[in-house]
Coordinates of C-alpha atoms in Angstrom, one line a residue:
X21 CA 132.1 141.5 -5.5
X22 CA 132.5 138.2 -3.4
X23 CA 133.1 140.4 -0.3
X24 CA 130.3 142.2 -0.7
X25 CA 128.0 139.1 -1.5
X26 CA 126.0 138.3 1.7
X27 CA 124.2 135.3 2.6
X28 CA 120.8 136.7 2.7
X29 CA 118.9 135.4 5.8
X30 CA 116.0 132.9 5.2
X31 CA 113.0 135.0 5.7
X32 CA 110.8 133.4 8.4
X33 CA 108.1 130.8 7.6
X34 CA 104.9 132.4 8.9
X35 CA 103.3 130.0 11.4
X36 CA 99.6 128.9 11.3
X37 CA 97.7 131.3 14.1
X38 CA 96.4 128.5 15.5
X39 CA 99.6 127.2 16.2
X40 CA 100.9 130.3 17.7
X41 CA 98.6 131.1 20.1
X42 CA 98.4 127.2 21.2
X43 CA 102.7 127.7 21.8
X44 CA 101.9 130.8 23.5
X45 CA 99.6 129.0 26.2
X46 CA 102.0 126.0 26.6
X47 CA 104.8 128.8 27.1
X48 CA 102.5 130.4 30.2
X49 CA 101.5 127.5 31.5
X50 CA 105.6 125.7 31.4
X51 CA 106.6 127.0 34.1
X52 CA 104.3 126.1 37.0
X53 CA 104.1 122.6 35.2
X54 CA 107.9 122.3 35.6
X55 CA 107.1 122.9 39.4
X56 CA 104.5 120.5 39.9
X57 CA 106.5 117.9 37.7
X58 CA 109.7 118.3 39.8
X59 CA 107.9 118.0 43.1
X60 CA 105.8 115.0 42.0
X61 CA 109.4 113.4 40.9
X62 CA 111.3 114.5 44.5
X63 CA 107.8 112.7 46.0
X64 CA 108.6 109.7 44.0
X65 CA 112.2 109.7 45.0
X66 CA 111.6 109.8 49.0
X67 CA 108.6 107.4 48.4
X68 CA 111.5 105.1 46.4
X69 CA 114.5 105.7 49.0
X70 CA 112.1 105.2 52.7
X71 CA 110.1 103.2 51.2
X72 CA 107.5 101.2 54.0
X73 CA 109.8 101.9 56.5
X74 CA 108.4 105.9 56.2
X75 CA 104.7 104.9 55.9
X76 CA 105.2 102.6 59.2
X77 CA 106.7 105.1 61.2
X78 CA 104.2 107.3 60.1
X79 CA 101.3 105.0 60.9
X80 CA 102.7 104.1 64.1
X81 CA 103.3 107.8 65.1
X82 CA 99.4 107.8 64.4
X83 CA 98.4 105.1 66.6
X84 CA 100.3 105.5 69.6
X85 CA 103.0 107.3 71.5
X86 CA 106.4 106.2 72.3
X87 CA 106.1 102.5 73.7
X88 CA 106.8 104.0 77.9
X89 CA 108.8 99.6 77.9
X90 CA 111.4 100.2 75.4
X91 CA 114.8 100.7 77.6
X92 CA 116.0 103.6 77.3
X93 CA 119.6 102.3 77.2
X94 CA 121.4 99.6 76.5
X95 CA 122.8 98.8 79.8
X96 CA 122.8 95.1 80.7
X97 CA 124.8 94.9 83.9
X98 CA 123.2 93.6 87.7
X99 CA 121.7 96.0 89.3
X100 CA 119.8 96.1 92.8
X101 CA 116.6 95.3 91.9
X102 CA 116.0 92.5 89.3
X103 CA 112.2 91.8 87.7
X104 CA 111.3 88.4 86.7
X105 CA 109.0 86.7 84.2
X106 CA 107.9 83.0 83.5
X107 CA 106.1 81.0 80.9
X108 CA 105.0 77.7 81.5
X109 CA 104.0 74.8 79.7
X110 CA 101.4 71.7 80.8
X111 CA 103.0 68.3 82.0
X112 CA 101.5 64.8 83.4
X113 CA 97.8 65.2 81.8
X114 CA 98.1 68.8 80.7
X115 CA 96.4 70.4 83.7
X116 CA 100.0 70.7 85.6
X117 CA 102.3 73.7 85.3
X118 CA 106.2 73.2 84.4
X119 CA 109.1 75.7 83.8
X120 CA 109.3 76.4 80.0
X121 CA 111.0 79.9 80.0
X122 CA 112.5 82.3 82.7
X123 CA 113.4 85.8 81.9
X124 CA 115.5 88.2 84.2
X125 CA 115.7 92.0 83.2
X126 CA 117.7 94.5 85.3
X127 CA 116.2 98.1 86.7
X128 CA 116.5 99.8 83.0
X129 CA 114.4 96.9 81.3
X130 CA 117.5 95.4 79.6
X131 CA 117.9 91.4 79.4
X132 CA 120.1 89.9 81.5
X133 CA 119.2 86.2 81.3
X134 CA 116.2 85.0 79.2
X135 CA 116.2 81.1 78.2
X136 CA 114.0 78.0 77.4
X137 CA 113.9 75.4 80.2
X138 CA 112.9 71.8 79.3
X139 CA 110.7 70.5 82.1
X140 CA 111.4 67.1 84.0
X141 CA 108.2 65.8 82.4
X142 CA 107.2 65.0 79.3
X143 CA 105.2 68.3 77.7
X144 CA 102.3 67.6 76.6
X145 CA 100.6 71.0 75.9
X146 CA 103.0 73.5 74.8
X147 CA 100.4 76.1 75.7
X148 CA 101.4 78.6 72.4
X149 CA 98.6 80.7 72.2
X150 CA 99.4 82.2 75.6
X151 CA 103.3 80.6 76.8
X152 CA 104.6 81.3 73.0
X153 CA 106.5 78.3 73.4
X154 CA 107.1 76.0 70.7
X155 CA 108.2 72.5 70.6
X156 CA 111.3 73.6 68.7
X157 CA 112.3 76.1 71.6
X158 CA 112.8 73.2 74.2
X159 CA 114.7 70.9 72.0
X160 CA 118.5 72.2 72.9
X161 CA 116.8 74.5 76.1
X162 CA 118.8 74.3 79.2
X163 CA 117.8 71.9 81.9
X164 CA 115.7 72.7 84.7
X165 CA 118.8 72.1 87.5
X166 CA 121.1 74.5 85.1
X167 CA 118.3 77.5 84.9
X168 CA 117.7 77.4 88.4
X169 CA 121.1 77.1 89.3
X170 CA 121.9 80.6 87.2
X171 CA 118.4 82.1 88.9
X172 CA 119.3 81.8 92.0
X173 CA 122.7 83.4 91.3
X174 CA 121.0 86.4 89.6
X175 CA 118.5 87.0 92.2
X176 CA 120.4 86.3 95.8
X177 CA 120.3 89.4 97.8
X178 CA 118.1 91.6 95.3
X179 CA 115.2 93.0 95.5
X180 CA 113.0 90.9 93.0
X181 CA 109.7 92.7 91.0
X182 CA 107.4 90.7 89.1
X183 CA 103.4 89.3 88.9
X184 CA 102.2 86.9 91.2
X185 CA 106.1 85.2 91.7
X186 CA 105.3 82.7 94.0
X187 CA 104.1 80.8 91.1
X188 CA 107.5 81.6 88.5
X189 CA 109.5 80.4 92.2
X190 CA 107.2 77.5 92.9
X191 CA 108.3 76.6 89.1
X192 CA 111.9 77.0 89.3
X193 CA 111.6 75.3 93.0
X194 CA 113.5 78.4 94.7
X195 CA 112.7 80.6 96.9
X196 CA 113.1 84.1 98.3
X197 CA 112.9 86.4 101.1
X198 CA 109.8 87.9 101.5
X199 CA 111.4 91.4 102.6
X200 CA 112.6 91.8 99.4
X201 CA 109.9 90.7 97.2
X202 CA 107.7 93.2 95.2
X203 CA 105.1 91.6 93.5
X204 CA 102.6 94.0 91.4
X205 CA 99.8 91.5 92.0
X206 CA 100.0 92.1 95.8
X207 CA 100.6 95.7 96.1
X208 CA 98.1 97.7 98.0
X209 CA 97.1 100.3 95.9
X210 CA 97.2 98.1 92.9
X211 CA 94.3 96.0 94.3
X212 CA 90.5 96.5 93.3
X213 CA 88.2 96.2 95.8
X214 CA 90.5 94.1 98.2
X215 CA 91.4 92.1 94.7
X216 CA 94.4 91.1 92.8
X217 CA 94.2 92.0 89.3
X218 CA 95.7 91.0 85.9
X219 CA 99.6 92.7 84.7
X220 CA 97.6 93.5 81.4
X221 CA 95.0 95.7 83.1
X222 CA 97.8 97.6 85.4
X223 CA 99.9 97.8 82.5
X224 CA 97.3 99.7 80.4
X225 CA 95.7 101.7 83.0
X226 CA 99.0 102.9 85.0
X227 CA 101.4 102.7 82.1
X228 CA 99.1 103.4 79.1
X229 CA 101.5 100.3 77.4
X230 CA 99.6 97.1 75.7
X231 CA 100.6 94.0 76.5
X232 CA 99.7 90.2 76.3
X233 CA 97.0 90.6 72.9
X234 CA 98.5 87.5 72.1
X235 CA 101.4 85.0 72.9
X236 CA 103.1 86.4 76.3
X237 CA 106.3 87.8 75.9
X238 CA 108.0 87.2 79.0
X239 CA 110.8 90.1 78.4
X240 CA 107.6 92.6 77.8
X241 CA 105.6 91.3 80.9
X242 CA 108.7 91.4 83.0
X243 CA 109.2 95.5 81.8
X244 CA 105.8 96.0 82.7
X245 CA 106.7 94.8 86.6
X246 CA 109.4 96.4 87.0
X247 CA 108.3 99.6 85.2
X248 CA 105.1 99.3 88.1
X249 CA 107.6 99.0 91.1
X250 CA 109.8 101.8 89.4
X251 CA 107.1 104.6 89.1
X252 CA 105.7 103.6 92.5
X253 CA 109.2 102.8 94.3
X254 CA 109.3 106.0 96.7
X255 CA 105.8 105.1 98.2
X256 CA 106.4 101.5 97.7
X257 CA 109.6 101.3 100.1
X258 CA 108.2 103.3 102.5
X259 CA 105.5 100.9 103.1
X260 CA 107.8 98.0 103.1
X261 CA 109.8 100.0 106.1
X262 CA 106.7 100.8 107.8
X263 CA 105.5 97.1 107.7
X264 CA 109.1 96.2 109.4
X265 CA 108.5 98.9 111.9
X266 CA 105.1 98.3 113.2
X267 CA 106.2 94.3 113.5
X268 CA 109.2 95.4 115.6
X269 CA 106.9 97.6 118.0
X270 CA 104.1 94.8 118.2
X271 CA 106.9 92.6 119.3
X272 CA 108.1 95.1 121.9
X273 CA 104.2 95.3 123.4
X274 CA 103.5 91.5 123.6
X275 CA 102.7 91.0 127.7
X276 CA 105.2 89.0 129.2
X277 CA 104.5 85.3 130.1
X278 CA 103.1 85.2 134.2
X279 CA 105.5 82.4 135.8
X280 CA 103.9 79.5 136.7
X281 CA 104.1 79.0 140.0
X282 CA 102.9 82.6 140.4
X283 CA 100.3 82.1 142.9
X284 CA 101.8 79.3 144.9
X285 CA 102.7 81.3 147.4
X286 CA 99.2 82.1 148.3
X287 CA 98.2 78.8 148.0
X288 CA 98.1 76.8 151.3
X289 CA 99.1 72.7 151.1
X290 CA 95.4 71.8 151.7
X291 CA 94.3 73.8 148.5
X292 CA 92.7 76.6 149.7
X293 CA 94.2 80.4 149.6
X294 CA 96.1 81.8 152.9
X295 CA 94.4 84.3 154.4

C-alpha cells in the first residue's frame, strides 16, 4: 500500500489572463533588451577604462592631422645641421633685448641643448606673454659666459637653421659663418614681395603646423626652422653653391689694375706726348 501511494502533483494555480499575456510580452521583448543592456554596459565600461584620454584623442583626431613637428624619433645625437631658437627678455629700461633662453635641436627635431640664461642685467620685463619666461626660470639658469660657451661648441662647423639669427647670435655675442647659415627669414622664395615675413605665417602656410598662439615655445619655433630648411634643402643648397660659384667667376672677370707709370713712356720731360 505504501509503495503504491504517490505523492500526487500540486495541480497548477491558474494565473490571472492579464498576467499571462503581460509575461508573454516581457518574454518577446527579453531578449533584444538583454542586447541593448549588455551593449549600453560594455559602453559604460570603455567609457570607465579610456576615460578623457579617448574623448581627447578623439576630438583631436577631429581638429587636426598629425602635428607634421613632433620628431619622428627619439634620436638626440649631433648631427650636420643644427636649428636654433631664442627667447629674450627686456634689460636697462625694458626697451633692450637680453639672452633669457637658447634652444638647439638636431636635424630630426630632437633637443639637444635647451636652457634658461640669466642676463648680465638686471630684468626688468620678463616679456611672458610672448618669451614664456618667468622670473622663477632664471633664478638657478646658467650664466650668460656658460651658455655661450656650450653654443658655440654645439654649433662650430655646422650648418645652422633658424629665423632671423642674427639677432639669437647678437644675443649670445657669437657669431657664425655666413656660408653656413640658413635663415628662413632670408630665404628667397620665402619672401613676399621682396619682404621678410613672420616663422608663424611660413609655418602655417608651408607646413600647415600652428605655432606661437601664445607664449613662444622656443623647442616648437626652432622645429618649424629646421622643418623649413629640411623640405626645401635640395633647392636650398643648390642656391647656396650657385651663390659661391658666380662670386668665384665675378672674381675671375674683375679688369686688372693698368700700372701706373703706363703712359710715361709717351710722355716727353716737358709734358707734352712724343710724337
Amino acid at each position: 500500500m505504501g509503495g503504491e501511494l504517490m505523492k500526487k502533483k500540486p495541480k497548477p494555480t491558474q494565473m490571472n489572463p492579464n498576467w499571462v499575456q503581460l509575461q508573454q510580452k516581457l518574454n518577446l521583448n527579453s531578449k533584444p533588451y538583454s542586447r541593448t543592456f549588455k551593449k549600453l554596459e560594455e559602453d559604460d565600461t570603455s567609457k570607465s577604462i579610456l576615460g578623457k584620454r579617448k574623448d581627447r584623442s578623439d576630438d583631436e583626431s577631429d581638429d587636426s592631422e598629425i602635428n607634421p613637428l613632433v620628431p619622428v624619433n627619439d634620436d638626440s645625437s649631433l648631427t650636420d645641421a643644427v636649428a636654433m631658437d631664442c627667447e629674450m627678455v627686456g634689460v636697462g629700461e625694458g626697451n633692450k633685448s637680453a639672452l633669457g633662453r637658447v634652444t638647439i635641436i638636431n636635424k630630426w627635431g630632437n633637443v639637444i641643448y635647451d636652457e634658461f640664461v640669466r642676463p648680465l642685467e638686471r630684468v626688468v620685463d620678463f616679456r611672458t606673454f610672448v618669451s614664456g619666461i618667468r622670473p622663477r626660470d632664471l633664478r638657478k639658469a646658467k650664466d650668460l659666459w656658460s651658455a655661450q660657451k656650450k653654443v658655440a661648441e654645439l654649433i662650430k662647423g655646422r650648418i645652422l637653421v633658424g629665423h632671423a639669427l642674427h639677432n639669437d647670435l647678437k644675443a649670445l655675442l657669437l657669431s657664425h659663418p655666413k656660408k653656413d647659415i640658413r635663415d628662413t627669414s632670408e630665404y628667397q622664395p620665402f619672401l613676399k614681395s621682396g619682404s621678410r615675413r613672420a616663422l608663424k605665417h611660413l609655418a602655417e602656410e608651408i607646413l600647415g603646423a600652428k605655432i606661437q598662439s601664445g607664449e613662444h615655445c622656443p623647442v616648437e619655433d626652432a622645429r618649424a626652422a629646421m622643418m623649413l630648411y629640411q623640405r626645401n634643402r635640395k633647392e636650398w643648397e643648390k642656391s647656396i653653391k650657385d651663390q659661391v660659384r658666380n662670386k668665384k667667376k665675378q672674381g675671375k672677370r674683375k679688369p686688372k689694375k693698368k700700372p701706373k707709370n703706363e703712359d710715361a713712356s709717351n710722355v716727353s720731360q716737358d709734358g707734352y706726348e712724343s710724337l
